[in-house]
Coordinates of C-alpha atoms in Angstrom, one line a residue:
X1 CA 0.0 0.0 0.0
X2 CA 1.3 3.5 -0.9
X3 CA 2.4 5.6 2.1
X4 CA 0.9 9.1 2.3
X5 CA 2.4 12.0 4.1
X6 CA 0.7 13.1 7.3
X7 CA 0.4 16.8 6.3
X8 CA 0.8 18.7 3.1
X9 CA 2.7 21.5 4.9
X10 CA 4.9 20.1 7.7
X11 CA 4.9 23.4 9.7
X12 CA 1.1 23.5 10.0
X13 CA -1.4 20.7 10.5
X14 CA -4.9 21.5 9.2
X15 CA -7.5 19.8 11.3
X16 CA -11.2 20.3 10.3
X17 CA -14.3 19.2 12.1
X18 CA -17.5 17.8 10.6
X19 CA -19.7 16.9 13.6
X20 CA -20.4 18.6 16.9
X21 CA -23.0 16.0 18.1
X22 CA -24.8 12.8 17.2
X23 CA -27.3 14.2 14.8
X24 CA -25.3 17.1 13.3
X25 CA -25.4 18.0 9.6
X26 CA -25.1 14.7 7.7
X27 CA -23.5 16.3 4.6
X28 CA -20.8 18.1 6.6
X29 CA -18.2 15.3 6.0
X30 CA -18.5 15.7 2.2
X31 CA -18.6 19.5 2.5
X32 CA -15.4 19.5 4.4
X33 CA -13.6 17.1 2.1
X34 CA -14.8 18.9 -1.0
X35 CA -14.3 22.4 0.4
X36 CA -10.6 22.8 0.5
X37 CA -7.3 21.5 1.8
X38 CA -7.3 19.4 5.0
X39 CA -4.9 17.0 6.6
X40 CA -7.2 15.5 9.3
X41 CA -11.0 15.5 9.6
X42 CA -12.5 14.9 13.1
X43 CA -16.0 14.3 14.2
X44 CA -17.3 14.6 17.8
X45 CA -20.4 12.4 18.2
X46 CA -20.5 11.9 21.9
X47 CA -22.1 13.7 24.8
X48 CA -23.2 12.6 28.2
X49 CA -26.8 12.2 26.8
X50 CA -25.4 10.3 23.8
X51 CA -23.7 7.7 26.0
X52 CA -27.1 6.9 27.5
X53 CA -28.7 6.6 24.1
X54 CA -25.9 4.3 22.9
X55 CA -26.2 2.3 26.2
X56 CA -29.8 1.6 25.4
X57 CA -28.9 0.6 21.9
X58 CA -26.4 -1.9 23.2
X59 CA -29.0 -3.3 25.6
X60 CA -31.1 -4.1 22.5
X61 CA -28.2 -5.4 20.4
X62 CA -24.7 -6.1 21.9
X63 CA -23.2 -5.4 18.5
X64 CA -24.4 -1.8 18.5
X65 CA -23.3 1.0 20.8
X66 CA -21.7 3.2 18.2
X67 CA -22.9 6.3 16.2
X68 CA -24.6 4.7 13.2
X69 CA -24.7 7.9 11.2
X70 CA -20.9 8.0 10.9
X71 CA -20.9 4.6 9.2
X72 CA -23.4 6.0 6.6
X73 CA -21.2 9.1 6.1
X74 CA -18.2 6.8 5.6
X75 CA -20.0 4.8 2.9
X76 CA -20.4 8.1 1.0
X77 CA -17.1 9.8 1.7
X78 CA -14.4 7.2 2.5
X79 CA -13.1 7.0 -1.0
X80 CA -12.9 10.8 -1.3
X81 CA -10.9 11.0 2.0
X82 CA -8.4 8.5 0.7
X83 CA -8.2 10.2 -2.6
X84 CA -7.5 13.6 -0.9
X85 CA -5.1 12.1 1.6
X86 CA -7.2 13.2 4.6
X87 CA -7.0 11.1 7.8
X88 CA -10.2 10.7 9.8
X89 CA -10.3 10.7 13.6
X90 CA -13.7 10.3 15.3
X91 CA -15.1 9.3 18.7
X92 CA -18.1 7.7 17.0
X93 CA -17.1 4.3 18.4
X94 CA -19.0 5.2 21.6
X95 CA -19.4 2.1 23.6
X96 CA -18.2 -0.2 20.9
X97 CA -15.2 1.2 19.0
X98 CA -14.0 -2.3 18.0
X99 CA -17.4 -3.0 16.5
X100 CA -17.4 0.2 14.5
X101 CA -13.9 -0.4 13.3
X102 CA -14.9 -3.8 12.0
X103 CA -18.0 -2.4 10.3
X104 CA -15.8 0.3 8.7
X105 CA -13.5 -2.3 7.3
X106 CA -16.5 -4.1 5.7
X107 CA -17.6 -0.8 4.2
X108 CA -14.1 -0.1 2.8
X109 CA -13.9 -3.6 1.3
X110 CA -17.3 -3.3 -0.3
X111 CA -16.2 0.0 -1.9
X112 CA -12.8 -1.4 -2.8
X113 CA -11.1 1.5 -1.0
X114 CA -7.8 0.6 0.7
X115 CA -8.1 1.9 4.3
X116 CA -6.0 1.2 7.3
X117 CA -8.5 1.4 10.2
X118 CA -7.4 1.4 13.9
X119 CA -9.3 2.0 17.1
X120 CA -8.7 3.1 20.7
X121 CA -10.3 1.3 23.6
X122 CA -10.0 0.9 27.4
X123 CA -12.4 3.6 28.4
X124 CA -15.3 1.3 29.1
X125 CA -15.3 0.5 32.8
X126 CA -18.9 -0.9 33.0
X127 CA -17.7 -4.4 34.0
X128 CA -15.5 -3.0 36.7
X129 CA -17.8 -0.5 38.4
X130 CA -18.2 -2.4 41.7
X131 CA -14.4 -2.9 41.9
X132 CA -13.8 0.8 41.3
X133 CA -16.5 2.0 43.6
X134 CA -18.7 3.5 40.9
X135 CA -22.0 1.9 41.8
X136 CA -24.2 0.1 39.2
X137 CA -24.6 2.4 36.2
X138 CA -25.8 1.4 32.8
X139 CA -22.6 2.8 31.3
X140 CA -19.3 3.9 32.8
X141 CA -16.7 5.4 30.5
X142 CA -13.5 7.2 31.5
X143 CA -12.3 10.2 29.5
X144 CA -9.1 9.1 27.8
X145 CA -6.6 11.5 26.2
X146 CA -5.0 11.7 22.8
X147 CA -2.0 9.4 23.0
X148 CA -3.8 6.3 21.8
X149 CA -4.9 8.3 18.8
X150 CA -1.4 9.6 18.2
X151 CA 0.0 6.0 18.3
X152 CA -2.5 4.8 15.8
X153 CA -1.7 7.6 13.4
X154 CA 2.0 7.3 13.9
X155 CA 1.7 3.6 12.9
X156 CA 0.0 4.6 9.6
X157 CA -3.8 4.5 10.3
X158 CA -6.0 6.3 7.8
X159 CA -9.0 6.2 10.1
X160 CA -9.0 6.1 13.9
X161 CA -12.2 5.5 15.8
X162 CA -12.4 5.8 19.6
X163 CA -14.8 5.4 22.5
X164 CA -15.0 8.0 25.2
X165 CA -12.1 10.3 24.8
X166 CA -12.1 14.0 25.6
X167 CA -13.5 16.1 22.8
X168 CA -10.2 17.9 22.5
X169 CA -8.2 14.6 22.2
X170 CA -9.4 14.3 18.6
X171 CA -7.1 17.3 17.9
X172 CA -4.3 16.8 20.5
X173 CA -3.7 13.2 19.2
X174 CA -3.1 14.1 15.6
X175 CA -1.1 17.2 16.6
X176 CA 1.1 15.2 19.0
X177 CA 1.7 12.6 16.3
X178 CA 2.5 15.1 13.6
X179 CA 4.9 17.3 15.6
X180 CA 6.4 14.6 17.7
X181 CA 5.5 16.2 21.0
X182 CA 6.5 14.6 24.3
X183 CA 4.1 13.7 27.1
X184 CA 5.5 16.7 29.1
X185 CA 5.2 19.3 26.3
X186 CA 2.4 20.9 28.3
X187 CA 2.3 24.3 26.6
X188 CA 2.1 22.7 23.2
X189 CA -0.6 20.2 24.3
X190 CA -2.6 23.0 26.0
X191 CA -2.6 25.0 22.9
X192 CA -3.9 22.1 20.9
X193 CA -6.6 21.5 23.7
X194 CA -7.8 25.1 23.2
X195 CA -7.9 24.6 19.4
X196 CA -9.7 21.3 19.9
X197 CA -12.2 22.9 22.3
X198 CA -12.9 25.6 19.7
X199 CA -13.7 23.3 16.8
X200 CA -15.2 20.4 18.7
X201 CA -18.8 21.7 18.5
X202 CA -18.7 22.4 14.8
X203 CA -20.5 25.5 13.7
X204 CA -20.7 27.0 17.2
X205 CA -17.3 28.4 16.3
X206 CA -18.5 29.9 13.0
X207 CA -21.5 31.8 14.2
X208 CA -23.9 29.1 15.5
X209 CA -25.7 29.9 18.8
X210 CA -23.9 33.3 18.8
X211 CA -25.3 36.2 20.8
X212 CA -24.4 38.8 18.2
X213 CA -25.8 36.7 15.3
X214 CA -27.4 39.7 13.6
X215 CA -23.9 40.9 12.8
X216 CA -23.1 37.9 10.6
X217 CA -24.0 38.4 7.0
X218 CA -24.9 34.8 6.1
X219 CA -25.9 32.2 8.7
X220 CA -28.1 30.2 6.3
X221 CA -25.6 27.3 6.4
X222 CA -22.5 28.1 8.5
X223 CA -19.3 26.4 7.5
X224 CA -17.5 24.0 9.8
X225 CA -14.3 25.1 11.5
X226 CA -10.7 24.3 10.8
X227 CA -7.7 24.6 13.2
X228 CA -4.4 25.3 11.6
X229 CA -2.0 24.1 14.3
X230 CA 1.7 25.0 14.5
X231 CA 4.5 23.1 16.2
X232 CA 4.5 25.4 19.3
X233 CA 0.8 24.7 19.9
X234 CA -0.4 28.0 18.6
X235 CA -3.2 27.9 16.0
X236 CA -5.4 29.8 13.6
X237 CA -9.1 29.1 13.5
X238 CA -10.7 29.4 10.1
X239 CA -13.1 27.8 7.7
X240 CA -13.3 26.8 4.1
X241 CA -13.6 29.8 1.7
X242 CA -17.1 30.5 0.4
X243 CA -18.9 28.9 3.3
X244 CA -21.5 30.6 5.5
X245 CA -21.0 32.0 9.0
X246 CA -17.9 33.8 10.2
X247 CA -14.8 33.3 12.3
X248 CA -14.1 36.3 14.5
X249 CA -12.6 36.8 17.9
X250 CA -16.2 36.9 19.3
X251 CA -17.3 33.6 17.7
X252 CA -14.2 31.9 19.0
X253 CA -14.6 33.4 22.4
X254 CA -18.2 32.2 22.4
X255 CA -17.0 28.6 21.9
X256 CA -14.2 29.0 24.5
X257 CA -16.9 29.9 27.0
X258 CA -18.9 26.7 26.3
X259 CA -19.0 24.0 29.0
X260 CA -16.0 25.2 31.0
X261 CA -15.7 25.8 34.7
X262 CA -12.6 27.3 36.3
X263 CA -9.5 28.9 34.8
X264 CA -7.9 25.5 35.0
X265 CA -9.4 23.3 32.3
X266 CA -8.4 19.8 33.4
X267 CA -7.9 16.9 31.0
X268 CA -6.2 13.5 31.0
X269 CA -3.0 14.8 29.1
X270 CA -2.7 18.4 30.3
X271 CA -4.4 21.0 32.5
X272 CA -5.0 24.0 30.3
X273 CA -4.9 27.5 31.8
X274 CA -7.8 29.3 30.1
X275 CA -6.7 32.5 31.7
X276 CA -3.6 32.6 29.4
X277 CA -5.5 32.3 26.1
X278 CA -4.9 35.3 23.8
X279 CA -7.0 35.8 20.6
X280 CA -6.2 38.0 17.7
X281 CA -8.0 38.6 14.4
X282 CA -5.6 37.8 11.6
X283 CA -7.9 38.7 8.7
X284 CA -11.3 37.7 7.4
X285 CA -12.4 34.4 9.0
X286 CA -9.0 33.9 10.6
X287 CA -8.4 34.1 14.4
X288 CA -5.1 33.4 16.0
X289 CA -4.7 31.6 19.4
X290 CA -1.5 32.0 21.2
X291 CA 0.2 32.1 24.6
X292 CA -1.6 29.1 26.1
X293 CA 0.1 27.7 29.2
X294 CA -0.2 24.0 30.2
X295 CA 0.3 22.2 33.5
X296 CA 0.6 18.6 34.4
X297 CA -2.8 16.9 34.4
X298 CA -4.6 15.7 37.6
X299 CA -3.9 12.2 38.8
X300 CA -7.5 11.0 38.3
X301 CA -9.6 10.6 35.2
X302 CA -13.2 11.7 35.0
X303 CA -15.8 8.9 34.4
X304 CA -19.1 9.4 32.7
X305 CA -21.7 7.4 34.6
X306 CA -25.2 7.0 33.0
X307 CA -28.1 5.2 34.7
X308 CA -31.8 4.8 34.1
X309 CA -33.3 7.3 36.5
X310 CA -36.9 6.2 36.2
X311 CA -39.9 7.2 34.2
X312 CA -41.3 10.6 33.3
X313 CA -44.4 12.1 31.7
X314 CA -45.8 15.5 31.3
X315 CA -49.0 17.4 30.4
X316 CA -49.4 21.0 29.3
X317 CA -52.7 22.9 29.8
X318 CA -53.6 25.9 27.8
X319 CA -55.1 28.8 29.8
X320 CA -56.7 31.6 27.9
X321 CA -58.0 35.1 28.7
X322 CA -58.9 36.2 32.2
X323 CA -58.2 34.7 35.6
X324 CA -55.1 32.8 34.5
X325 CA -53.8 32.2 38.1
X326 CA -57.2 30.9 39.3
X327 CA -57.5 28.6 36.3
X328 CA -54.0 27.3 36.9
X329 CA -54.8 26.6 40.5
X330 CA -58.0 24.8 39.7
X331 CA -56.3 22.5 37.1
X332 CA -53.5 21.7 39.6
X333 CA -56.0 20.9 42.5
X334 CA -58.1 18.7 40.2
X335 CA -55.2 16.8 38.7
X336 CA -53.5 16.1 42.0
X337 CA -56.8 15.1 43.6
X338 CA -57.5 12.6 40.9
X339 CA -54.2 10.6 41.1
X340 CA -54.4 7.2 42.8
X341 CA -50.7 7.5 43.7
X342 CA -48.7 10.7 43.8
X343 CA -45.4 10.4 41.7
X344 CA -42.1 10.8 43.6
X345 CA -41.5 14.1 41.8
X346 CA -44.2 16.5 40.6
X347 CA -43.2 19.9 39.1
X348 CA -45.6 22.6 38.0
X349 CA -44.6 25.5 35.8
X350 CA -46.9 28.4 34.8
X351 CA -45.5 30.3 31.8
X352 CA -47.3 33.7 31.4
X353 CA -47.0 34.0 27.7
X354 CA -50.4 35.8 27.5
X355 CA -50.8 39.4 26.5
X356 CA -53.4 41.9 27.7
X357 CA -56.2 42.6 25.2
X358 CA -54.5 40.2 22.7
X359 CA -55.3 40.3 19.0
X360 CA -55.0 36.6 18.6
X361 CA -56.2 33.7 20.7
X362 CA -52.6 32.3 20.9
X363 CA -51.3 35.6 22.2
X364 CA -54.1 35.6 24.8
X365 CA -52.9 32.2 26.2
X366 CA -50.5 31.0 28.9
X367 CA -49.4 27.4 29.5
X368 CA -49.4 25.3 32.7
X369 CA -46.9 22.4 32.6
X370 CA -46.8 19.4 34.9
X371 CA -43.9 17.1 34.8
X372 CA -43.9 13.9 36.8
X373 CA -41.2 11.3 37.6
X374 CA -41.2 8.0 39.4
X375 CA -39.4 4.7 39.5
X376 CA -42.7 2.9 38.6
X377 CA -43.7 3.3 35.0
X378 CA -47.4 2.8 35.9
X379 CA -47.5 5.7 38.3
X380 CA -46.6 8.2 35.5
X381 CA -48.2 6.2 32.7
X382 CA -51.8 5.9 31.6
X383 CA -53.2 6.5 35.0
X384 CA -51.6 9.9 35.1
X385 CA -52.5 10.7 31.5
X386 CA -56.1 9.6 31.9
X387 CA -56.6 12.0 34.9
X388 CA -55.4 14.9 32.8
X389 CA -57.6 14.0 29.9
X390 CA -60.7 13.5 32.1
X391 CA -60.5 17.1 33.1
X392 CA -61.5 18.3 29.6
X393 CA -65.1 18.9 30.4
X394 CA -64.8 19.4 34.2
X395 CA -62.2 22.1 34.7
X396 CA -61.6 25.8 34.0
X397 CA -63.4 27.5 31.1
X398 CA -61.6 26.9 27.8
X399 CA -59.7 23.9 29.2
X400 CA -57.6 22.1 26.6
X401 CA -54.1 20.5 26.3
X402 CA -51.3 21.1 23.8
X403 CA -51.3 17.4 23.2
X404 CA -52.7 14.2 24.7
X405 CA -50.1 12.7 27.2
X406 CA -48.9 9.2 26.5
X407 CA -47.3 6.5 28.5
X408 CA -44.4 7.4 30.6
X409 CA -40.9 7.3 29.0
X410 CA -37.6 6.3 30.5
X411 CA -35.3 9.1 31.5
X412 CA -31.6 8.9 32.3
X413 CA -29.4 10.2 35.1
X414 CA -25.8 11.3 34.8
X415 CA -23.2 11.4 37.5
X416 CA -19.5 12.1 37.3
X417 CA -17.0 9.7 38.8
X418 CA -13.3 9.8 39.2
X419 CA -10.7 7.0 39.2
X420 CA -6.9 6.9 39.4
X421 CA -5.6 7.2 35.9
X422 CA -3.3 4.2 36.4
X423 CA -6.4 2.1 37.0
X424 CA -7.7 2.7 33.5
X425 CA -6.3 0.8 30.5
X426 CA -5.6 2.9 27.4
X427 CA -5.0 0.7 24.3
X428 CA -4.3 1.5 20.7
X429 CA -5.4 -1.3 18.4
X430 CA -3.5 -0.8 15.2
X431 CA -4.7 -1.5 11.7
X432 CA -2.8 -4.8 11.6
X433 CA -4.6 -5.9 14.8
X434 CA -1.6 -5.5 17.1
X435 CA -2.5 -3.9 20.5
X436 CA -0.2 -1.3 22.1
X437 CA -0.7 -0.3 25.7
X438 CA -0.4 3.4 26.3
X439 CA 1.4 4.2 29.5
X440 CA -0.5 6.2 32.1
X441 CA 1.0 9.6 32.7
X442 CA 3.4 9.7 35.7
X443 CA 3.8 13.5 36.0
X444 CA 0.5 14.7 37.6
X445 CA -0.5 17.6 39.7
X446 CA -3.6 18.0 41.9
X447 CA -6.0 20.7 40.7
X448 CA -6.0 23.9 42.7
X449 CA -8.1 27.0 42.6
X450 CA -6.7 30.0 40.6
X451 CA -6.5 33.2 42.6
X452 CA -8.7 35.9 41.1
X453 CA -6.4 38.3 39.2
X454 CA -6.0 41.9 40.1
X455 CA -9.1 43.7 38.7
X456 CA -9.0 46.9 36.7
X457 CA -10.2 50.1 38.2
X458 CA -14.0 50.4 38.0
X459 CA -15.3 52.5 35.1
X460 CA -16.3 56.0 36.3
X461 CA -20.0 56.5 35.7
X462 CA -22.0 59.7 35.7
X463 CA -25.3 58.4 34.5
X464 CA -26.8 55.0 33.7
X465 CA -29.9 53.6 32.0
X466 CA -31.7 50.3 32.8
X467 CA -31.0 48.2 29.7
X468 CA -30.7 44.5 29.0
X469 CA -27.2 43.2 29.8
X470 CA -27.1 42.0 26.2
X471 CA -26.8 45.5 24.7
X472 CA -23.2 45.3 25.8
X473 CA -22.3 41.7 26.6
X474 CA -22.5 38.4 24.8
X475 CA -22.9 35.0 26.6
X476 CA -22.7 31.3 26.0
X477 CA -24.0 28.6 28.3
X478 CA -24.2 24.9 28.5
X479 CA -24.4 21.8 30.6
X480 CA -21.7 20.1 32.7
X481 CA -23.5 17.1 34.1
X482 CA -26.0 18.4 36.6
X483 CA -24.3 21.8 36.6
X484 CA -24.5 24.6 34.1
X485 CA -22.0 27.2 33.0
X486 CA -22.6 30.7 31.8
X487 CA -19.7 32.6 30.2
X488 CA -20.2 36.3 29.6
X489 CA -17.7 38.6 27.7
X490 CA -17.4 42.1 26.3
X491 CA -15.4 43.7 23.5
X492 CA -13.7 46.8 24.9
X493 CA -11.5 47.7 27.9
X494 CA -14.1 50.1 29.2
X495 CA -16.8 47.5 28.9
X496 CA -14.6 45.1 30.8
X497 CA -14.0 47.6 33.6
X498 CA -17.7 47.8 34.0
X499 CA -18.6 44.1 33.5
X500 CA -16.1 42.6 35.9
X501 CA -17.3 44.8 38.8
X502 CA -21.0 44.6 37.9
X503 CA -21.6 40.9 37.2
X504 CA -20.7 39.3 40.5
X505 CA -22.1 36.1 41.9
X506 CA -24.6 38.1 44.0
X507 CA -25.8 40.0 40.9
X508 CA -26.1 36.8 38.9
X509 CA -28.3 35.3 41.6
X510 CA -30.5 38.4 41.6
X511 CA -30.9 38.4 37.8
X512 CA -31.6 34.7 37.6
X513 CA -34.0 33.9 40.5
X514 CA -34.2 30.2 39.6
X515 CA -30.6 29.8 40.7
X516 CA -30.7 32.0 43.8
X517 CA -30.3 29.2 46.3
X518 CA -27.7 27.1 44.4
X519 CA -23.9 27.2 44.8
X520 CA -22.4 29.5 42.2
X521 CA -18.7 30.2 41.5
X522 CA -17.0 32.8 39.2
X523 CA -13.8 32.6 37.2
X524 CA -12.3 35.8 35.8
X525 CA -10.6 35.6 32.4
X526 CA -9.1 39.1 31.7
X527 CA -7.4 38.1 28.4
X528 CA -10.9 37.3 27.0
X529 CA -12.6 40.1 28.9
X530 CA -14.8 37.4 30.3
X531 CA -16.3 36.0 33.5
X532 CA -17.5 32.4 33.7
X533 CA -20.0 31.2 36.2
X534 CA -20.7 27.6 37.2
X535 CA -24.1 26.9 38.7
X536 CA -24.2 23.7 40.6
X537 CA -27.2 21.3 40.5
X538 CA -29.4 23.4 38.3
X539 CA -29.8 20.5 35.8
X540 CA -30.6 17.9 38.4
X541 CA -29.2 14.5 37.3
X542 CA -28.0 15.9 33.9
X543 CA -29.6 16.6 30.5
X544 CA -31.2 13.2 30.2
X545 CA -33.2 13.7 33.4
X546 CA -34.9 16.8 31.8
X547 CA -35.1 18.5 35.1
X548 CA -35.9 21.9 33.8
X549 CA -37.5 23.7 30.8
X550 CA -34.1 24.1 29.1
X551 CA -32.5 20.7 30.1
X552 CA -29.0 21.5 28.7
X553 CA -28.9 25.1 29.8
X554 CA -28.4 26.2 26.2
X555 CA -30.4 29.4 26.6
X556 CA -29.5 30.3 30.2
X557 CA -27.0 32.8 28.9
X558 CA -29.6 34.4 26.6
X559 CA -32.0 34.7 29.5
X560 CA -29.3 36.5 31.4
X561 CA -28.6 38.9 28.5
X562 CA -32.3 39.8 28.5
X563 CA -32.3 40.9 32.1
X564 CA -32.0 44.7 32.8
X565 CA -29.1 46.2 34.7
X566 CA -27.9 49.8 35.1
X567 CA -25.6 50.3 32.1
X568 CA -23.4 53.4 31.8
X569 CA -24.8 55.6 29.1
X570 CA -21.4 55.9 27.3
X571 CA -21.4 52.1 26.8
X572 CA -24.9 51.9 25.2
X573 CA -24.7 51.5 21.4

């Protein structure tokens, strides 16, 4: 078989992304391969919720447990990738990377495409949970780093599929292999982690889910991002020419603020100091990342633990016109009185979406939502649904439901675990079937809090106006298990002097009453003119438990931006 070089330009490795989640744009793989030069194409298919979905797939069929859409993308694009000399690295193996690698070889053979396929395994700890003190979850997967990927690529693999690795490992592995980095090249590895974090969620780096989206000329079909990584770990984030969206300091900052916690971003290969990241616009759709400092990783690996939490159901009443609160109270009293057995959890939410003197019936209506959870499917199944339906002719005037409730459905529960990194096998299974054990890292350092940096002087203010926070600030939020993060940043030094003294933990709690009683921490990131908040417990047992209206906290930041605060008049656009 003819050897192909790892990169077209040895000084720079061009790594593109074609998937930010299981269900992302199917055509993105072909778009990235057709759109311009690439050396490596990555795809992130896994999330905490996805691992639960794959776990249920595996319960039905032990040969499943991987992201099936990747296999269909490969059927369409594998020949093109080989023709263009692009290596593919994806975590689509999920709970069964060996199974996916085998299926991929079958696809390659059917297409008569010569492909060397390798995989990385060892993350699945499900059979060892009792031994490791992790309880009895449905799935238990440790977050591996990039060194197994690096070894597979160094040994000539064209395609590497993995199980649960960190999202950034899809970038650090290829970069380490290409540049020959050592395990202790922490600054270089940390730079690649930041680049990987920026591109891992696909179009979120090119204008998707972006607070200032109205400033982007064309968001019809944003292009997927590319990281051009240099040997010192610095990078440039860009996208293929002619694609939609934009790459700016703000779109990159937005993704840097996604699903992070403190200024120390811990991973299995390196702890990345987010407070050292410096961004610079290098031209249209080109943002440079430099100055990233890395430290030894912590001695333990995070483990994703997914379990079946129980069963849930919900009903949503429509309340129209006058006496909304009285109507809601009547519906609640009647439903609860009609239940034979009260579910373990019962949550009511009244959304006052109604307007006074509305010109349409829909604008005159509010909704009352009841969500129930219980270990017993029968308690939240037909017996619950029937009580709600039976109120149709016996309740408040105008009573109707948005839809007829069905049988209860299973919901998942996520919990993080931690195990000593030496207790987790990390294996590279090469294209020829040989297995190579990846040594656990020896140089580790326990995580410690980062002291808050010296803050700039507050902005002198003569007059203010009550305006939405979002007239000045952008935000990005997301889920971290049962926790949520909200990152907020501004663009100018004067805005930063105002924001860092204004948006404190206490102010955040007052602006978002739903989190007022929860633990909240703040990290200050001056290089990005950003503050990041972590709200503990707001998502219950994680996204799969659907504990709140926005189960993954995707819009928590936009709610915050809509809240009014005293803004200095000189900062108001």
